[in-house]
Amino acid sequence: MQKRLNLDFASHPLKNRRLFYLLFTLLTFVFLFVSIIAGNIYFKYGNKAKNIKASVAKVDKMIKGAQRQEKRFTTQIKAAEETLKRKIDLINTLILRKSFSWIDFLSDLEKSLPDSCYIVSLAPSLKEDATIEVRLEVASPNLDEILKLITRLNSMPFKRINLMKESKKENGFLLSEISLIYERNI
C-alpha cells in the first residue's frame, strides 16, 4: 500500500521545529552581528571621511591664502625693486664718480702730451662702468707732434683713440679734435 502524500502544511506543521528555530536564531544573530560590524565600520570611516574632507578644505583654503600672499609679496617686491634699483643706481653712480682718480687721469694725459703741444679744451663724461669718455682739442705746431701724442696715448690706459677733425689756426698751429676712452683702475 502506498502512503498518501499530505500537502496541507497548515494543518500539520513541521515536526522538527527546534532545528528550524535554531537555524533561524543563528542566522538572525549572524545577520545582526554582521550588521553591527558593518554599521560600526560605516560610521567609523564615514566620520574619518568627513574629517578628511574638512582637512582638505582647510588645507585648500590655506593654499589659496598662501597664493594670495605670494602674489601680494611678489607685487611688493617688484615695486620695492623698482624704487630701490633707482636709488642703488644713483648711489653706485655717486660712488663711481667719487672713486674716479682725476689726478691719475690728468697725470697720464700730461705724460702723453708732447712738450710743443697744449690742450685747448677738454670735455670728459663719466660712463656707468669704470671708464670715462673724453673729447679734447689739442694745438700742435705740426702733424708729427699729433702722431707722437696718439702713439703715447696708445701706450697708456687710453682706448679707442680717434682723430675726429683737424683745422689750421691763424697763428699757424694745427688744432686737432681727439676722442678717447680712459679706463681707470679701481
mmCIF file of N, CA and C in Angstrom, residues 36-115:
data_model
loop_
_atom_site.group_PDB
_atom_site.id
_atom_site.type_symbol
_atom_site.label_atom_id
_atom_site.label_comp_id
_atom_site.label_asym_id
_atom_site.label_seq_id
_atom_site.Cartn_x
_atom_site.Cartn_y
_atom_site.Cartn_z
ATOM 1 N N ILE A 36 25.978 44.940 12.752
ATOM 2 C CA ILE A 36 26.610 45.817 13.754
ATOM 3 C C ILE A 36 28.041 46.141 13.343
ATOM 4 N N ILE A 37 28.770 45.134 12.921
ATOM 5 C CA ILE A 37 30.164 45.374 12.494
ATOM 6 C C ILE A 37 30.177 46.290 11.275
ATOM 7 N N ALA A 38 29.309 46.026 10.306
ATOM 8 C CA ALA A 38 29.252 46.860 9.101
ATOM 9 C C ALA A 38 28.840 48.287 9.451
ATOM 10 N N GLY A 39 27.865 48.434 10.329
ATOM 11 C CA GLY A 39 27.441 49.766 10.759
ATOM 12 C C GLY A 39 28.565 50.502 11.473
ATOM 13 N N ASN A 40 29.270 49.773 12.335
ATOM 14 C CA ASN A 40 30.397 50.360 13.057
ATOM 15 C C ASN A 40 31.468 50.833 12.072
ATOM 16 N N ILE A 41 31.789 49.978 11.111
ATOM 17 C CA ILE A 41 32.789 50.350 10.094
ATOM 18 C C ILE A 41 32.284 51.533 9.278
ATOM 19 N N TYR A 42 31.030 51.504 8.892
ATOM 20 C CA TYR A 42 30.464 52.584 8.093
ATOM 21 C C TYR A 42 30.546 53.923 8.830
ATOM 22 N N PHE A 43 30.126 53.952 10.086
ATOM 23 C CA PHE A 43 30.147 55.210 10.841
ATOM 24 C C PHE A 43 31.570 55.651 11.164
ATOM 25 N N LYS A 44 32.420 54.661 11.481
ATOM 26 C CA LYS A 44 33.817 54.983 11.812
ATOM 27 C C LYS A 44 34.499 55.638 10.610
ATOM 28 N N TYR A 45 34.419 54.983 9.452
ATOM 29 C CA TYR A 45 35.077 55.530 8.269
ATOM 30 C C TYR A 45 34.300 56.695 7.661
ATOM 31 N N GLY A 46 33.024 56.771 7.912
ATOM 32 C CA GLY A 46 32.236 57.934 7.490
ATOM 33 C C GLY A 46 32.707 59.176 8.223
ATOM 34 N N ASN A 47 32.943 59.046 9.535
ATOM 35 C CA ASN A 47 33.451 60.178 10.320
ATOM 36 C C ASN A 47 34.864 60.545 9.876
ATOM 37 N N LYS A 48 35.677 59.518 9.597
ATOM 38 C CA LYS A 48 37.032 59.808 9.124
ATOM 39 C C LYS A 48 36.989 60.521 7.776
ATOM 40 N N ALA A 49 36.072 60.101 6.914
ATOM 41 C CA ALA A 49 35.936 60.747 5.602
ATOM 42 C C ALA A 49 35.511 62.206 5.764
ATOM 43 N N LYS A 50 34.581 62.464 6.704
ATOM 44 C CA LYS A 50 34.163 63.847 6.958
ATOM 45 C C LYS A 50 35.339 64.676 7.472
ATOM 46 N N ASN A 51 36.111 64.077 8.402
ATOM 47 C CA ASN A 51 37.277 64.789 8.938
ATOM 48 C C ASN A 51 38.310 65.069 7.841
ATOM 49 N N ILE A 52 38.506 64.083 6.967
ATOM 50 C CA ILE A 52 39.468 64.270 5.874
ATOM 51 C C ILE A 52 38.979 65.341 4.916
ATOM 52 N N LYS A 53 37.677 65.337 4.591
ATOM 53 C CA LYS A 53 37.127 66.372 3.719
ATOM 54 C C LYS A 53 37.282 67.747 4.351
ATOM 55 N N ALA A 54 37.045 67.822 5.652
ATOM 56 C CA ALA A 54 37.210 69.102 6.350
ATOM 57 C C ALA A 54 38.684 69.531 6.324
ATOM 58 N N SER A 55 39.590 68.559 6.531
ATOM 59 C CA SER A 55 41.025 68.878 6.489
ATOM 60 C C SER A 55 41.447 69.319 5.099
ATOM 61 N N VAL A 56 40.945 68.636 4.076
ATOM 62 C CA VAL A 56 41.274 69.015 2.698
ATOM 63 C C VAL A 56 40.760 70.420 2.400
ATOM 64 N N ALA A 57 39.556 70.721 2.844
ATOM 65 C CA ALA A 57 39.001 72.060 2.634
ATOM 66 C C ALA A 57 39.847 73.112 3.361
ATOM 67 N N LYS A 58 40.275 72.780 4.573
ATOM 68 C CA LYS A 58 41.095 73.707 5.352
ATOM 69 C C LYS A 58 42.446 73.927 4.673
ATOM 70 N N VAL A 59 43.078 72.831 4.200
ATOM 71 C CA VAL A 59 44.365 72.940 3.517
ATOM 72 C C VAL A 59 44.210 73.708 2.210
ATOM 73 N N ASP A 60 43.122 73.457 1.493
ATOM 74 C CA ASP A 60 42.860 74.176 0.249
ATOM 75 C C ASP A 60 42.707 75.672 0.512
ATOM 76 N N LYS A 61 42.010 75.997 1.584
ATOM 77 C CA LYS A 61 41.831 77.400 1.965
ATOM 78 C C LYS A 61 43.184 78.026 2.323
ATOM 79 N N MET A 62 44.015 77.273 3.036
ATOM 80 C CA MET A 62 45.345 77.769 3.400
ATOM 81 C C MET A 62 46.212 77.970 2.155
ATOM 82 N N ILE A 63 46.121 77.035 1.195
ATOM 83 C CA ILE A 63 46.900 77.152 -0.045
ATOM 84 C C ILE A 63 46.478 78.393 -0.821
ATOM 85 N N LYS A 64 45.167 78.624 -0.912
ATOM 86 C CA LYS A 64 44.669 79.802 -1.623
ATOM 87 C C LYS A 64 45.123 81.082 -0.920
ATOM 88 N N GLY A 65 45.099 81.058 0.409
ATOM 89 C CA GLY A 65 45.581 82.216 1.162
ATOM 90 C C GLY A 65 47.064 82.445 0.928
ATOM 91 N N ALA A 66 47.837 81.358 0.905
ATOM 92 C CA ALA A 66 49.278 81.478 0.658
ATOM 93 C C ALA A 66 49.548 81.987 -0.754
ATOM 94 N N GLN A 67 48.741 81.548 -1.722
ATOM 95 C CA GLN A 67 48.904 82.031 -3.090
ATOM 96 C C GLN A 67 48.577 83.515 -3.196
ATOM 97 N N ARG A 68 47.552 83.939 -2.473
ATOM 98 C CA ARG A 68 47.230 85.377 -2.463
ATOM 99 C C ARG A 68 48.377 86.174 -1.841
ATOM 100 N N GLN A 69 48.924 85.654 -0.736
ATOM 101 C CA GLN A 69 50.050 86.332 -0.098
ATOM 102 C C GLN A 69 51.264 86.357 -1.018
ATOM 103 N N GLU A 70 51.493 85.259 -1.714
ATOM 104 C CA GLU A 70 52.627 85.203 -2.633
ATOM 105 C C GLU A 70 52.481 86.256 -3.734
ATOM 106 N N LYS A 71 51.279 86.386 -4.294
ATOM 107 C CA LYS A 71 51.047 87.400 -5.318
ATOM 108 C C LYS A 71 51.257 88.799 -4.757
ATOM 109 N N ARG A 72 50.746 89.008 -3.543
ATOM 110 C CA ARG A 72 50.895 90.331 -2.915
ATOM 111 C C ARG A 72 52.369 90.636 -2.651
ATOM 112 N N PHE A 73 53.104 89.633 -2.121
ATOM 113 C CA PHE A 73 54.530 89.833 -1.856
ATOM 114 C C PHE A 73 55.310 90.044 -3.151
ATOM 115 N N THR A 74 54.921 89.339 -4.198
ATOM 116 C CA THR A 74 55.600 89.497 -5.489
ATOM 117 C C THR A 74 55.422 90.909 -6.014
ATOM 118 N N THR A 75 54.210 91.448 -5.917
ATOM 119 C CA THR A 75 53.995 92.821 -6.378
ATOM 120 C C THR A 75 54.742 93.816 -5.492
ATOM 121 N N GLN A 76 54.784 93.547 -4.190
ATOM 122 C CA GLN A 76 55.534 94.426 -3.287
ATOM 123 C C GLN A 76 57.025 94.368 -3.599
ATOM 124 N N ILE A 77 57.532 93.166 -3.894
ATOM 125 C CA ILE A 77 58.951 93.017 -4.221
ATOM 126 C C ILE A 77 59.280 93.764 -5.499
ATOM 127 N N LYS A 78 58.406 93.627 -6.500
ATOM 128 C CA LYS A 78 58.656 94.330 -7.767
ATOM 129 C C LYS A 78 58.638 95.836 -7.569
ATOM 130 N N ALA A 79 57.695 96.319 -6.767
ATOM 131 C CA ALA A 79 57.623 97.758 -6.511
ATOM 132 C C ALA A 79 58.862 98.235 -5.754
ATOM 133 N N ALA A 80 59.271 97.466 -4.742
ATOM 134 C CA ALA A 80 60.470 97.833 -3.975
ATOM 135 C C ALA A 80 61.707 97.746 -4.854
ATOM 136 N N GLU A 81 61.739 96.749 -5.719
ATOM 137 C CA GLU A 81 62.879 96.594 -6.622
ATOM 138 C C GLU A 81 62.993 97.796 -7.548
ATOM 139 N N GLU A 82 61.859 98.259 -8.066
ATOM 140 C CA GLU A 82 61.870 99.441 -8.936
ATOM 141 C C GLU A 82 62.372 100.667 -8.169
ATOM 142 N N THR A 83 61.837 100.863 -6.983
ATOM 143 C CA THR A 83 62.218 102.027 -6.181
ATOM 144 C C THR A 83 63.678 101.944 -5.758
ATOM 145 N N LEU A 84 64.064 100.793 -5.234
ATOM 146 C CA LEU A 84 65.426 100.660 -4.729
ATOM 147 C C LEU A 84 66.458 100.583 -5.843
ATOM 148 N N LYS A 85 66.072 100.076 -7.010
ATOM 149 C CA LYS A 85 67.017 99.996 -8.127
ATOM 150 C C LYS A 85 67.477 101.395 -8.524
ATOM 151 N N ARG A 86 66.547 102.317 -8.579
ATOM 152 C CA ARG A 86 66.916 103.698 -8.904
ATOM 153 C C ARG A 86 67.857 104.275 -7.849
ATOM 154 N N LYS A 87 67.543 104.015 -6.580
ATOM 155 C CA LYS A 87 68.389 104.533 -5.500
ATOM 156 C C LYS A 87 69.777 103.885 -5.537
ATOM 157 N N ILE A 88 69.807 102.578 -5.770
ATOM 158 C CA ILE A 88 71.095 101.866 -5.824
ATOM 159 C C ILE A 88 71.920 102.347 -7.008
ATOM 160 N N ASP A 89 71.278 102.527 -8.148
ATOM 161 C CA ASP A 89 71.998 103.041 -9.320
ATOM 162 C C ASP A 89 72.550 104.437 -9.049
ATOM 163 N N LEU A 90 71.757 105.273 -8.390
ATOM 164 C CA LEU A 90 72.213 106.615 -8.054
ATOM 165 C C LEU A 90 73.407 106.559 -7.109
ATOM 166 N N ILE A 91 73.307 105.704 -6.083
ATOM 167 C CA ILE A 91 74.412 105.580 -5.120
ATOM 168 C C ILE A 91 75.658 105.039 -5.807
ATOM 169 N N ASN A 92 75.489 104.024 -6.667
ATOM 170 C CA ASN A 92 76.640 103.469 -7.391
ATOM 171 C C ASN A 92 77.280 104.517 -8.290
ATOM 172 N N THR A 93 76.464 105.338 -8.942
ATOM 173 C CA THR A 93 76.998 106.395 -9.794
ATOM 174 C C THR A 93 77.785 107.405 -8.971
ATOM 175 N N LEU A 94 77.228 107.758 -7.816
ATOM 176 C CA LEU A 94 77.944 108.706 -6.944
ATOM 177 C C LEU A 94 79.264 108.111 -6.449
ATOM 178 N N ILE A 95 79.244 106.839 -6.097
ATOM 179 C CA ILE A 95 80.478 106.175 -5.644
ATOM 180 C C ILE A 95 81.490 106.130 -6.776
ATOM 181 N N LEU A 96 81.008 105.805 -7.980
ATOM 182 C CA LEU A 96 81.907 105.746 -9.129
ATOM 183 C C LEU A 96 82.544 107.103 -9.386
ATOM 184 N N ARG A 97 81.717 108.141 -9.331
ATOM 185 C CA ARG A 97 82.269 109.478 -9.560
ATOM 186 C C ARG A 97 83.259 109.863 -8.467
ATOM 187 N N LYS A 98 82.945 109.483 -7.262
ATOM 188 C CA LYS A 98 83.825 109.820 -6.141
ATOM 189 C C LYS A 98 85.112 109.011 -6.204
ATOM 190 N N SER A 99 85.006 107.762 -6.667
ATOM 191 C CA SER A 99 86.177 106.894 -6.683
ATOM 192 C C SER A 99 87.087 107.141 -7.879
ATOM 193 N N PHE A 100 86.621 107.923 -8.847
ATOM 194 C CA PHE A 100 87.451 108.181 -10.022
ATOM 195 C C PHE A 100 88.625 109.082 -9.646
ATOM 196 N N SER A 101 89.809 108.657 -10.051
ATOM 197 C CA SER A 101 91.008 109.425 -9.730
ATOM 198 C C SER A 101 91.313 110.394 -10.868
ATOM 199 N N TRP A 102 90.901 111.625 -10.681
ATOM 200 C CA TRP A 102 91.166 112.642 -11.702
ATOM 201 C C TRP A 102 92.658 112.947 -11.785
ATOM 202 N N ILE A 103 93.326 112.795 -10.679
ATOM 203 C CA ILE A 103 94.768 113.064 -10.660
ATOM 204 C C ILE A 103 95.486 112.075 -11.572
ATOM 205 N N ASP A 104 95.112 110.779 -11.479
ATOM 206 C CA ASP A 104 95.734 109.781 -12.347
ATOM 207 C C ASP A 104 95.420 110.059 -13.817
ATOM 208 N N PHE A 105 94.172 110.402 -14.091
ATOM 209 C CA PHE A 105 93.776 110.692 -15.468
ATOM 210 C C PHE A 105 94.571 111.866 -16.033
ATOM 211 N N LEU A 106 94.593 112.983 -15.298
ATOM 212 C CA LEU A 106 95.304 114.173 -15.786
ATOM 213 C C LEU A 106 96.807 113.934 -15.849
ATOM 214 N N SER A 107 97.320 113.137 -14.921
ATOM 215 C CA SER A 107 98.746 112.807 -14.944
ATOM 216 C C SER A 107 99.104 111.985 -16.182
ATOM 217 N N ASP A 108 98.285 110.972 -16.491
ATOM 218 C CA ASP A 108 98.519 110.158 -17.691
ATOM 219 C C ASP A 108 98.381 110.999 -18.955
ATOM 220 N N LEU A 109 97.410 111.888 -18.971
ATOM 221 C CA LEU A 109 97.221 112.759 -20.127
ATOM 222 C C LEU A 109 98.417 113.691 -20.296
ATOM 223 N N GLU A 110 98.929 114.215 -19.186
ATOM 224 C CA GLU A 110 100.087 115.111 -19.239
ATOM 225 C C GLU A 110 101.343 114.362 -19.688
ATOM 226 N N LYS A 111 101.523 113.116 -19.246
ATOM 227 C CA LYS A 111 102.688 112.317 -19.654
ATOM 228 C C LYS A 111 102.683 112.046 -21.153
ATOM 229 N N SER A 112 101.493 111.866 -21.711
ATOM 230 C CA SER A 112 101.419 111.548 -23.136
ATOM 231 C C SER A 112 101.519 112.786 -24.032
ATOM 232 N N LEU A 113 101.342 113.965 -23.468
ATOM 233 C CA LEU A 113 101.341 115.202 -24.255
ATOM 234 C C LEU A 113 102.787 115.639 -24.562
ATOM 235 N N PRO A 114 103.133 115.806 -25.861
ATOM 236 C CA PRO A 114 104.479 116.314 -26.207
ATOM 237 C C PRO A 114 104.659 117.750 -25.689
ATOM 238 N N ASP A 115 105.917 118.160 -25.515
ATOM 239 C CA ASP A 115 106.214 119.477 -24.933
ATOM 240 C C ASP A 115 105.710 120.632 -25.797
#
